């Protein structure tokens, strides 16, 4: 189903009916409202103005739309800030971040917790059982503009409590943080400060614990809203709209408390900051990184425990990136079908109409500011028509290959990167992309996930492996490929006793005796099979009794293992990219008996139930690898650039 | 006439007579003094020491020099700061900017307004009618080192008053700023803060209003001094020395209150930070961007409503740029003639003698620190001789082509750039340079300017067009060429109703349905005539009933209009540079019946009355395009590098 | 002799005996402990726990190791900071730098001076005469992480006192700082502030005086500890471990107060930030800049007035650089021999065992975290064996060539760089490298040094020359080669009367009339002999009656002198690098009758007494230039990459 984000408070009352009518006419089923409306609902303390919101819900709902109502806590009003300035977050330099945009609150502010509950309760009480309100969204984009980490005195106070609960005694904290190192010992939890503005780097455990604390603050802040909403709105699903591949907090943990994970899809901005070479950025300028949206659909499907929505879909150029190129004509349709193919059940476009004032006036909508249809509108209309031709009820099945994404491990790398250009995020997307180019579907898993049915687990950066996961993996049928740094830290952010990969040594007999990070202009070389490949910016010295599948060649420790393995597990001692990564993953697929296609280039293939999908991100027409008896519901065997084909075999 | 900047307070008394004598001997007529002398005049509160200044004025004046006296408000003394620390400005991060250099005051400090008036009044009272004091300068270089914008509590207080006056009610402010957007509504002007240290970007109207406010503060600060001076010094012109192409405040508005606009010419430092390619920076390393000084002469001629001086002319290497290369020998002479050619009536060199101490000791003077003549001195002597050969009384006439520079529009782009590498300043200079290379003289205009006599108006970046200007333009004889983004915002920083170009649609029937900014490594292509040209980092989708003169070619919206026009107006939908810009402007000149030359390359030609000037910025000798019967007053038909020719036909 | 850094407080008691035994077994003689142990010694105010340290000293000493005991003042405990928050340093932006790592103290904190003396006294009293404690180290790495300059109110207070003592009157300070320049006059020392957060740059004399003050604070802080230690530990040498080529304070002056200079050798991290081209960084990736360690051995030999130790020798990859590549296998041995060759009498490795927790867990040790030998351990064992083969008692003799390194001059360049890419440090290392590649040994000197026996003094950047040094030089036998900027400032940071090179004009008749800095992409050309060479980013216009040995060629002041000289002195007007510098220095060696070899490429040759050493930093085997009758103690005539040869002729 399709929907749209709408802000009645930003438009004259006389436009509402017409807007609602046109939404339905276009074929939209859902409309999200409310998430920035606090100051309109409660313009002065305790003075509630529900009438306009009652009216808006009535207009939209009466037109036939299902409403998703957002709690307005991402934007507390000025009068609230002026009464309680300690709501404001503090940045890493110690500067208070002021009112005037949004997300100007600290998750640890006690008064803001009370206020956020108050307004949530008021909204939920009023609309929880409203016939037109079918779903709820908590807040908006946790983490936008670096808002997870606040260095306020409220955060310091809460951090101390969190640490006291985690460690019990300062002795235990001193042990975990290794404060014996530079006489950093603490005698009391009240002595502990936040890890900013130090002379040198803090203890990595201090950093990671602050991240874990901050992540837990998001979870409890969100859960408080969910609990209130559920109390008043039984049976209505609650969601939150996450941001693509944000790892500032543990999305699995927040996902536990909601019914559906949704996320906001803006592929254009991510392209230019992303992992690709400058050449590829030019090539994909108006289609985006072909794997970034799919990666996140698959990730948030896991965060939502099977249920995933797109809450905001880019409908044209946006306003917030360094450069804001237009998507190619056809991309809004392509992204919509891509979402559907990856198991997304609702795609909501952001926004109905481009706003002619305030911060986002360069952000496109489905309509131009003067209410004419923009390009996105036309493409949505096309999707609506095409949807009618598809068989209903197909569900995204479980994949044979799982990629492990572990937030705790990401934080470990953030606290101790050891190489400035090492990016775990880029590496994970590279692995995903490599599998996708071979036409293989993927699920994301965490260490908590069920492994049944997977033939191959890819673990590009499982830095902190827990014992339970290792045992589950050992018992499962799955084979597993580990990237470098796997198992290199304990939960306390220590090197495991007996050297890395710590608990993973139960699966593969190796020990890592040395690691090094290399500048991007330097290349190592790996010999794998009969071919040599350039290798990347990370290299490990591995000792092993297992089979050596590939070796480093060159001046430094020539012949040292680069890839080792046994029947259950393989371990890469290099940060592989490009052709080396393709070779490693392709071989691993074969080893795990997962069927793959030849490299698809700019084409992508995926499946939802018995439906097959092809997407062409390239500049040339491509041949769709459909069987001879295939039935095409959308498109055909020859796929133009920026085009989509859907068929059943 | 020529002059020099001199600081008697920095030199032993015994040097003054000799310095004055040598200035006159060199042929100088003017000397500027006083603008950093506050602590010498009033070393302790209320304790005035005029005797040295009386003496200095007497020595210089008696030698035959006309004095320009500067008010010393750019450098309040330490005792004043210690008594009133709230004079100090606050930077964008909220950090107080300390005493120890200069410009350490906030334009909104109430106490500083009083103090600045007090010292100005004391000086003006003492020297206003002094026979030797022929002109006055207010303060020094408003805006140097980012000093227009102060984020102090004094500025906040004044900003609230300014907003209350502008908007009357918070309802009206809320409408203009679009605070409905993210619940940013204000209930009172006292709730409003300055637009720094926010979580995300402020409303663009919030930003632009803060710039407008800051600009108005400069105007009122300056006008207060002018009024005091005029009261005591009737008939003496008042000037201020502006900085090249600074757009932090509205120079036209400050220009309204003074008699002569002056500016400070330092072409070497600007080159390396400027618009040119690295290759061209190497080529012009010791001559500077050939169009940057001329651009500013023409601009400040308009700021000064016809009267323009150079208050500080670089005499050799300076100290403040990242690299401080020496000008080529001959450039001081060339720059002096260039100023004269562009209508400048007085060129004052900075400074008489290189100072062997303090911050600027690497800054050359006409004399070396040991009082020997430096290169600049010798070149000034040559100019003095050459000036004697010229016919007197020639005035710079009105040009046929006008370039529109609108400060308000620049602020609109600054508040909402939409593309990181988009530079309106570089674009305006590119347009100016393109016209100049075709040998055509140019005037600058604002929206307030009289359009009589112009055949062509070039408007590279008129983002906010006002209705009065559009009507004036419609009634005028002038044809007009608009760059992209023209008319794209209202005075409230909104997208115009009915889409851009808003009021400009009265001149040309287009509407802009989409804009995009592109990374610098990506190229679009424009087909114009039978040739294709690379195009730049900005592209618009234009709908029009007018003639399409050029189109975009390529993968995205192939064939879309890139240049459209009718008999009155043309509109460019691309950010043109290089050959495309040359083609567009050359065609526009022909369309407007303005005669042009072939591309002059490194030569520049301009006219003052019946005098023709040629300047050679290249590395090879060039032929001067003089008529066969031309009379050469300086130079001849063959022009060496770094040389000047002056002739009458 | 060899040693190691050990932290008993970081390891379980049960490991100590075994660790001590293995150290002795490996052949180590020294062990350094204690320098971060304050919180373990005094966990609560006044509550001392000596028992563990008594025990550790006993275990290590009984095993046969000599102890170096560090005062723990680099890491004051949290309880001390909480009681006296004004111990904390303040960064240049005015932000307090918090507890949580190390070096969190301001050298000007009065309370910290008292506390540092108290803990030093307590330790010295307890262990000063202990039989096992053979040497003392004060604090740890003064200057690490930019900790020399603190902008606290304590520093401001002390700076005012220091200025009052230096200048006596504000009149004299005003003269020296040139405050007449921008009305910056001070009426009282209490008006003076620290030179941060100004609107523009402070007076360069203000900056340099703040650096001199900060340097003096380090000296007095260090001397206070030395005096206490000497009182309790007569006859035991005191050292401090300096950081390579740090010029934040005057190392000669701190060196006056200690018995032995030691420094910390981490060549890998410096490579990537250093002077070399990207190509050379790739080539030397795992061996480091071949001249950087040798440069510092020679420098600290002078700082230690003949006695130099390596207190920390990198044993493998480290953790703190942007990229942390592994040294090539063999480099730990090579660096150890290099140190010995350059006169180092003790090399201590950092650290015994890699720590599995806290900030430095990616920093290698001689042992892996699980106590297995790492690569460094094996190489140390090899060195121990090789040392047995050498004749004993050879001392590093005095060289024929001296390089002048003057800290005061470096501060002058830092205060007024005039060109962003000009680096005096890189230039000095280039000069050193050029001499070294010609096989010539070098001593460093300061202006205070004895010049007897030197045939050639190289002065790459003697900006502030003092009269006494000039006279000493004039009387000596040495010839001298000056780099550009020599003699260009007085002690007051003024341009000398009569132009640069000020007092150096007594040695060579030149005056510098103009200087310019050039962007790195622009090249000047110098004609020297019959060849032309590219020249660098600095150029001076020199007037001279001396012989012109080389000239600038090109468009700007073609034929101007680039190198001039007489029989005593030569002066370079260009920032020479590469081949030009090689030519200039090679000729200067010949002129001074110093015998040199042909360019050694990646080989380095040096001598200690009658021992000759060769080191191969290249990727190919090299021929050692030993006489036909040479006796090889280590290695032979053919030297493999990363290998060492030692022979007597
Ligand atoms: Zn309730
Ligand atoms: Zn008056
Ligand atoms: Zn004592």
mmCIF file of N, CA, C and O in Angstrom, chain A residues 178 181-184 187 191 193-194 196-197 199-203 418-421 489 493-495 513-514 516-518 522 524 543 555-557, chain C residues 10 36 43-44 75 78 97-98 100 102 144-145 285-286 317-319 322-326 329 351 356-357 359-362 368 372 374 619:
data_model
loop_
_atom_site.group_PDB
_atom_site.id
_atom_site.type_symbol
_atom_site.label_atom_id
_atom_site.label_comp_id
_atom_site.label_asym_id
_atom_site.label_seq_id
_atom_site.Cartn_x
_atom_site.Cartn_y
_atom_site.Cartn_z
ATOM 1 N N UNK A 178 39.885 -0.551 32.667
ATOM 2 C CA UNK A 178 41.349 -0.597 32.711
ATOM 3 C C UNK A 178 41.948 0.672 33.271
ATOM 4 O O UNK A 178 42.953 1.181 32.770
ATOM 5 N N UNK A 181 45.556 1.834 33.968
ATOM 6 C CA UNK A 181 46.477 2.154 32.883
ATOM 7 C C UNK A 181 47.192 3.485 33.091
ATOM 8 O O UNK A 181 48.407 3.574 33.006
ATOM 9 N N UNK A 182 46.420 4.543 33.307
ATOM 10 C CA UNK A 182 47.028 5.866 33.489
ATOM 11 C C UNK A 182 46.524 6.506 34.784
ATOM 12 O O UNK A 182 46.202 7.688 34.797
ATOM 13 N N UNK A 183 46.425 5.705 35.848
ATOM 14 C CA UNK A 183 45.989 6.248 37.130
ATOM 15 C C UNK A 183 44.624 6.907 37.013
ATOM 16 O O UNK A 183 44.366 7.944 37.603
ATOM 17 N N UNK A 184 43.740 6.279 36.219
ATOM 18 C CA UNK A 184 42.424 6.864 35.989
ATOM 19 C C UNK A 184 41.377 6.321 36.962
ATOM 20 O O UNK A 184 40.180 6.521 36.754
ATOM 21 N N UNK A 187 37.008 6.285 42.655
ATOM 22 C CA UNK A 187 36.622 5.801 43.979
ATOM 23 C C UNK A 187 35.115 5.804 44.175
ATOM 24 O O UNK A 187 34.615 5.214 45.134
ATOM 25 N N UNK A 191 32.312 10.371 40.691
ATOM 26 C CA UNK A 191 33.510 10.989 40.112
ATOM 27 C C UNK A 191 33.532 10.913 38.591
ATOM 28 O O UNK A 191 34.342 11.550 37.937
ATOM 29 N N UNK A 193 32.837 11.249 34.698
ATOM 30 C CA UNK A 193 32.349 12.299 33.801
ATOM 31 C C UNK A 193 32.097 11.720 32.408
ATOM 32 O O UNK A 193 32.464 10.582 32.123
ATOM 33 N N UNK A 194 31.523 12.539 31.558
ATOM 34 C CA UNK A 194 31.268 12.099 30.190
ATOM 35 C C UNK A 194 32.556 12.175 29.370
ATOM 36 O O UNK A 194 33.430 12.991 29.648
ATOM 37 N N UNK A 196 34.031 13.516 26.902
ATOM 38 C CA UNK A 196 34.339 14.566 25.911
ATOM 39 C C UNK A 196 35.330 15.561 26.490
ATOM 40 O O UNK A 196 35.472 15.680 27.698
ATOM 41 N N UNK A 197 36.020 16.264 25.592
ATOM 42 C CA UNK A 197 36.987 17.304 25.983
ATOM 43 C C UNK A 197 38.104 16.790 26.880
ATOM 44 O O UNK A 197 38.573 17.512 27.769
ATOM 45 N N UNK A 199 42.106 15.360 27.431
ATOM 46 C CA UNK A 199 43.424 15.683 26.865
ATOM 47 C C UNK A 199 43.797 14.674 25.788
ATOM 48 O O UNK A 199 44.292 15.026 24.725
ATOM 49 N N UNK A 200 43.579 13.395 26.074
ATOM 50 C CA UNK A 200 43.767 12.353 25.064
ATOM 51 C C UNK A 200 42.470 11.549 24.972
ATOM 52 O O UNK A 200 41.466 11.905 25.574
ATOM 53 N N UNK A 201 42.513 10.467 24.237
ATOM 54 C CA UNK A 201 41.335 9.621 24.120
ATOM 55 C C UNK A 201 40.981 9.000 25.476
ATOM 56 O O UNK A 201 41.862 8.610 26.235
ATOM 57 N N UNK A 202 39.690 8.904 25.763
ATOM 58 C CA UNK A 202 39.274 8.183 26.972
ATOM 59 C C UNK A 202 39.524 6.683 26.799
ATOM 60 O O UNK A 202 39.801 6.209 25.701
ATOM 61 N N UNK A 203 39.373 5.957 27.866
ATOM 62 C CA UNK A 203 39.354 4.494 27.766
ATOM 63 C C UNK A 203 38.294 4.082 26.746
ATOM 64 O O UNK A 203 37.178 4.607 26.755
ATOM 65 N N UNK A 418 41.626 2.340 15.063
ATOM 66 C CA UNK A 418 42.994 1.884 14.763
ATOM 67 C C UNK A 418 43.450 2.292 13.357
ATOM 68 O O UNK A 418 44.651 2.325 13.099
ATOM 69 N N UNK A 419 42.543 2.625 12.465
ATOM 70 C CA UNK A 419 42.916 3.120 11.142
ATOM 71 C C UNK A 419 41.871 4.134 10.723
ATOM 72 O O UNK A 419 40.684 3.838 10.749
ATOM 73 N N UNK A 420 42.316 5.327 10.352
ATOM 74 C CA UNK A 420 41.354 6.404 10.149
ATOM 75 C C UNK A 420 40.393 6.123 9.009
ATOM 76 O O UNK A 420 39.245 6.542 9.030
ATOM 77 N N UNK A 421 40.845 5.418 7.982
ATOM 78 C CA UNK A 421 39.991 5.219 6.818
ATOM 79 C C UNK A 421 39.234 3.898 6.867
ATOM 80 O O UNK A 421 38.510 3.572 5.935
ATOM 81 N N UNK A 489 37.426 -8.292 20.364
ATOM 82 C CA UNK A 489 37.212 -7.618 21.643
ATOM 83 C C UNK A 489 36.203 -8.397 22.485
ATOM 84 O O UNK A 489 35.271 -9.001 21.943
ATOM 85 N N UNK A 493 35.549 -4.606 26.123
ATOM 86 C CA UNK A 493 36.470 -3.939 25.208
ATOM 87 C C UNK A 493 37.931 -4.277 25.523
ATOM 88 O O UNK A 493 38.829 -3.436 25.405
ATOM 89 N N UNK A 494 38.151 -5.522 25.904
ATOM 90 C CA UNK A 494 39.515 -6.007 26.078
ATOM 91 C C UNK A 494 39.853 -6.949 24.918
ATOM 92 O O UNK A 494 38.954 -7.490 24.265
ATOM 93 N N UNK A 495 41.145 -7.129 24.707
ATOM 94 C CA UNK A 495 41.576 -8.213 23.817
ATOM 95 C C UNK A 495 41.282 -9.527 24.531
ATOM 96 O O UNK A 495 41.603 -9.672 25.713
ATOM 97 N N UNK A 513 47.939 -12.610 15.723
ATOM 98 C CA UNK A 513 49.083 -12.168 16.507
ATOM 99 C C UNK A 513 49.439 -10.709 16.245
ATOM 100 O O UNK A 513 50.170 -10.094 17.022
ATOM 101 N N UNK A 514 48.966 -10.152 15.167
ATOM 102 C CA UNK A 514 49.309 -8.764 14.860
ATOM 103 C C UNK A 514 48.276 -8.208 13.878
ATOM 104 O O UNK A 514 47.825 -8.913 12.986
ATOM 105 N N UNK A 516 47.404 -4.547 11.486
ATOM 106 C CA UNK A 516 47.930 -3.250 11.061
ATOM 107 C C UNK A 516 46.935 -2.591 10.124
ATOM 108 O O UNK A 516 46.228 -3.245 9.364
ATOM 109 N N UNK A 517 46.883 -1.271 10.216
ATOM 110 C CA UNK A 517 46.071 -0.483 9.287
ATOM 111 C C UNK A 517 47.015 0.259 8.362
ATOM 112 O O UNK A 517 48.087 0.680 8.769
ATOM 113 N N UNK A 518 46.593 0.399 7.112
ATOM 114 C CA UNK A 518 47.480 0.919 6.078
ATOM 115 C C UNK A 518 46.845 2.125 5.411
ATOM 116 O O UNK A 518 45.623 2.227 5.339
ATOM 117 N N UNK A 522 48.468 2.841 -0.217
ATOM 118 C CA UNK A 522 49.356 1.685 -0.233
ATOM 119 C C UNK A 522 48.557 0.422 -0.531
ATOM 120 O O UNK A 522 47.475 0.241 0.007
ATOM 121 N N UNK A 524 48.380 -3.812 -0.606
ATOM 122 C CA UNK A 524 48.875 -5.162 -0.378
ATOM 123 C C UNK A 524 48.354 -6.041 -1.512
ATOM 124 O O UNK A 524 47.437 -5.674 -2.240
ATOM 125 N N UNK A 543 47.885 -17.032 12.742
ATOM 126 C CA UNK A 543 48.517 -18.345 12.899
ATOM 127 C C UNK A 543 47.403 -19.384 12.931
ATOM 128 O O UNK A 543 46.381 -19.162 13.590
ATOM 129 N N UNK A 555 56.519 -7.933 0.087
ATOM 130 C CA UNK A 555 57.742 -7.793 0.874
ATOM 131 C C UNK A 555 57.531 -8.117 2.347
ATOM 132 O O UNK A 555 58.466 -8.474 3.039
ATOM 133 N N UNK A 556 56.331 -7.935 2.807
ATOM 134 C CA UNK A 556 56.102 -8.089 4.247
ATOM 135 C C UNK A 556 55.438 -9.435 4.524
ATOM 136 O O UNK A 556 54.332 -9.685 4.066
ATOM 137 N N UNK A 557 56.122 -10.267 5.267
ATOM 138 C CA UNK A 557 55.586 -11.580 5.656
ATOM 139 C C UNK A 557 54.923 -12.284 4.468
ATOM 140 O O UNK A 557 53.752 -12.672 4.504
ATOM 141 N N UNK C 10 49.603 -2.940 36.400
ATOM 142 C CA UNK C 10 48.624 -3.331 35.384
ATOM 143 C C UNK C 10 48.515 -4.852 35.254
ATOM 144 O O UNK C 10 47.716 -5.348 34.465
ATOM 145 N N UNK C 36 52.974 6.153 35.850
ATOM 146 C CA UNK C 36 51.528 6.427 35.855
ATOM 147 C C UNK C 36 50.851 5.841 37.088
ATOM 148 O O UNK C 36 49.674 5.479 37.042
ATOM 149 N N UNK C 43 45.711 6.137 46.687
ATOM 150 C CA UNK C 43 44.351 6.026 46.137
ATOM 151 C C UNK C 43 43.383 7.034 46.733
ATOM 152 O O UNK C 43 42.389 7.371 46.094
ATOM 153 N N UNK C 44 43.637 7.477 47.935
ATOM 154 C CA UNK C 44 42.830 8.521 48.565
ATOM 155 C C UNK C 44 43.788 9.515 49.195
ATOM 156 O O UNK C 44 44.924 9.148 49.526
ATOM 157 N N UNK C 75 50.007 12.009 35.595
ATOM 158 C CA UNK C 75 48.641 11.494 35.718
ATOM 159 C C UNK C 75 48.108 11.683 37.131
ATOM 160 O O UNK C 75 47.974 10.722 37.888
ATOM 161 N N UNK C 78 41.974 11.249 40.190
ATOM 162 C CA UNK C 78 40.690 11.937 40.098
ATOM 163 C C UNK C 78 40.365 12.704 41.380
ATOM 164 O O UNK C 78 39.843 13.819 41.328
ATOM 165 N N UNK C 97 40.060 21.076 29.667
ATOM 166 C CA UNK C 97 40.371 19.706 29.241
ATOM 167 C C UNK C 97 40.234 18.784 30.455
ATOM 168 O O UNK C 97 40.926 18.928 31.440
ATOM 169 N N UNK C 98 39.356 17.799 30.308
ATOM 170 C CA UNK C 98 38.906 17.029 31.454
ATOM 171 C C UNK C 98 39.813 15.858 31.825
ATOM 172 O O UNK C 98 40.648 15.413 31.037
ATOM 173 N N UNK C 100 40.580 11.889 32.608
ATOM 174 C CA UNK C 100 40.134 10.651 31.977
ATOM 175 C C UNK C 100 41.195 10.000 31.113
ATOM 176 O O UNK C 100 41.013 8.889 30.638
ATOM 177 N N UNK C 102 45.502 11.329 30.440
ATOM 178 C CA UNK C 102 46.728 11.718 31.157
ATOM 179 C C UNK C 102 47.125 13.122 30.732
ATOM 180 O O UNK C 102 46.541 13.682 29.831
ATOM 181 N N UNK C 144 53.217 16.055 25.206
ATOM 182 C CA UNK C 144 52.337 15.125 24.508
ATOM 183 C C UNK C 144 50.923 15.710 24.421
ATOM 184 O O UNK C 144 50.426 16.305 25.374
ATOM 185 N N UNK C 145 50.300 15.540 23.262
ATOM 186 C CA UNK C 145 48.925 16.019 23.051
ATOM 187 C C UNK C 145 48.764 17.504 23.370
ATOM 188 O O UNK C 145 47.797 17.901 24.026
ATOM 189 N N UNK C 285 57.193 2.748 3.773
ATOM 190 C CA UNK C 285 56.046 2.543 4.650
ATOM 191 C C UNK C 285 56.392 1.748 5.895
ATOM 192 O O UNK C 285 55.954 2.075 6.995
ATOM 193 N N UNK C 286 57.165 0.697 5.756
ATOM 194 C CA UNK C 286 57.438 -0.175 6.910
ATOM 195 C C UNK C 286 58.856 -0.025 7.459
ATOM 196 O O UNK C 286 59.265 -0.816 8.306
ATOM 197 N N UNK C 317 53.733 -2.537 15.692
ATOM 198 C CA UNK C 317 52.750 -1.493 15.365
ATOM 199 C C UNK C 317 52.286 -0.770 16.627
ATOM 200 O O UNK C 317 52.284 -1.351 17.708
ATOM 201 N N UNK C 318 51.890 0.481 16.471
ATOM 202 C CA UNK C 318 51.357 1.243 17.592
ATOM 203 C C UNK C 318 49.886 1.543 17.345
ATOM 204 O O UNK C 318 49.276 1.027 16.411
ATOM 205 N N UNK C 319 49.311 2.360 18.217
ATOM 206 C CA UNK C 319 47.868 2.564 18.184
ATOM 207 C C UNK C 319 47.427 3.979 17.875
ATOM 208 O O UNK C 319 46.258 4.224 17.645
ATOM 209 N N UNK C 322 47.194 7.910 12.484
ATOM 210 C CA UNK C 322 46.023 7.788 11.610
ATOM 211 C C UNK C 322 45.980 6.395 10.980
ATOM 212 O O UNK C 322 44.926 5.799 10.827
ATOM 213 N N UNK C 323 47.142 5.909 10.605
ATOM 214 C CA UNK C 323 47.268 4.531 10.135
ATOM 215 C C UNK C 323 48.427 3.923 10.902
ATOM 216 O O UNK C 323 49.418 4.595 11.139
ATOM 217 N N UNK C 324 48.299 2.679 11.269
ATOM 218 C CA UNK C 324 49.320 2.062 12.106
ATOM 219 C C UNK C 324 49.851 0.807 11.432
ATOM 220 O O UNK C 324 49.481 -0.310 11.771
ATOM 221 N N UNK C 325 50.732 1.036 10.481
ATOM 222 C CA UNK C 325 51.345 -0.079 9.770
ATOM 223 C C UNK C 325 52.367 -0.774 10.666
ATOM 224 O O UNK C 325 52.899 -0.169 11.589
ATOM 225 N N UNK C 326 52.639 -1.999 10.352
ATOM 226 C CA UNK C 326 53.661 -2.751 11.081
ATOM 227 C C UNK C 326 55.036 -2.367 10.558
ATOM 228 O O UNK C 326 55.223 -2.186 9.357
ATOM 229 N N UNK C 329 59.783 -6.743 9.511
ATOM 230 C CA UNK C 329 60.550 -7.618 10.405
ATOM 231 C C UNK C 329 62.028 -7.248 10.261
ATOM 232 O O UNK C 329 62.544 -7.128 9.144
ATOM 233 N N UNK C 351 56.521 -1.686 25.092
ATOM 234 C CA UNK C 351 56.546 -2.093 26.449
ATOM 235 C C UNK C 351 56.790 -3.576 26.560
ATOM 236 O O UNK C 351 56.847 -4.259 25.546
ATOM 237 N N UNK C 356 45.948 -5.815 27.229
ATOM 238 C CA UNK C 356 44.686 -6.164 26.567
ATOM 239 C C UNK C 356 43.528 -5.230 26.889
ATOM 240 O O UNK C 356 42.410 -5.477 26.441
ATOM 241 N N UNK C 357 43.756 -4.167 27.661
ATOM 242 C CA UNK C 357 42.643 -3.278 28.002
ATOM 243 C C UNK C 357 43.104 -1.831 27.857
ATOM 244 O O UNK C 357 44.262 -1.558 27.577
ATOM 245 N N UNK C 359 43.427 2.281 26.645
ATOM 246 C CA UNK C 359 43.626 3.040 25.417
ATOM 247 C C UNK C 359 44.629 2.442 24.423
ATOM 248 O O UNK C 359 44.502 2.625 23.233
ATOM 249 N N UNK C 360 45.656 1.777 24.939
ATOM 250 C CA UNK C 360 46.749 1.378 24.044
ATOM 251 C C UNK C 360 46.743 -0.100 23.702
ATOM 252 O O UNK C 360 47.789 -0.669 23.420
ATOM 253 N N UNK C 361 45.588 -0.706 23.691
ATOM 254 C CA UNK C 361 45.592 -2.159 23.484
ATOM 255 C C UNK C 361 46.027 -2.576 22.092
ATOM 256 O O UNK C 361 46.389 -3.729 21.870
ATOM 257 N N UNK C 362 46.022 -1.653 21.129
ATOM 258 C CA UNK C 362 46.550 -1.988 19.806
ATOM 259 C C UNK C 362 48.063 -1.717 19.707
ATOM 260 O O UNK C 362 48.637 -1.854 18.645
ATOM 261 N N UNK C 368 53.251 -10.750 23.287
ATOM 262 C CA UNK C 368 51.828 -10.640 22.986
ATOM 263 C C UNK C 368 51.047 -10.593 24.303
ATOM 264 O O UNK C 368 51.598 -10.905 25.362
ATOM 265 N N UNK C 372 53.243 -14.794 24.931
ATOM 266 C CA UNK C 372 54.142 -15.374 23.928
ATOM 267 C C UNK C 372 55.056 -14.285 23.389
ATOM 268 O O UNK C 372 54.672 -13.130 23.299
ATOM 269 N N UNK C 374 56.521 -11.821 20.880
ATOM 270 C CA UNK C 374 56.159 -11.206 19.595
ATOM 271 C C UNK C 374 57.458 -10.978 18.811
ATOM 272 O O UNK C 374 58.563 -11.256 19.293
ATOM 273 N N UNK C 619 64.838 -1.452 -0.723
ATOM 274 C CA UNK C 619 64.182 -2.716 -1.044
ATOM 275 C C UNK C 619 65.116 -3.656 -1.801
ATOM 276 O O UNK C 619 64.715 -4.746 -2.195
#
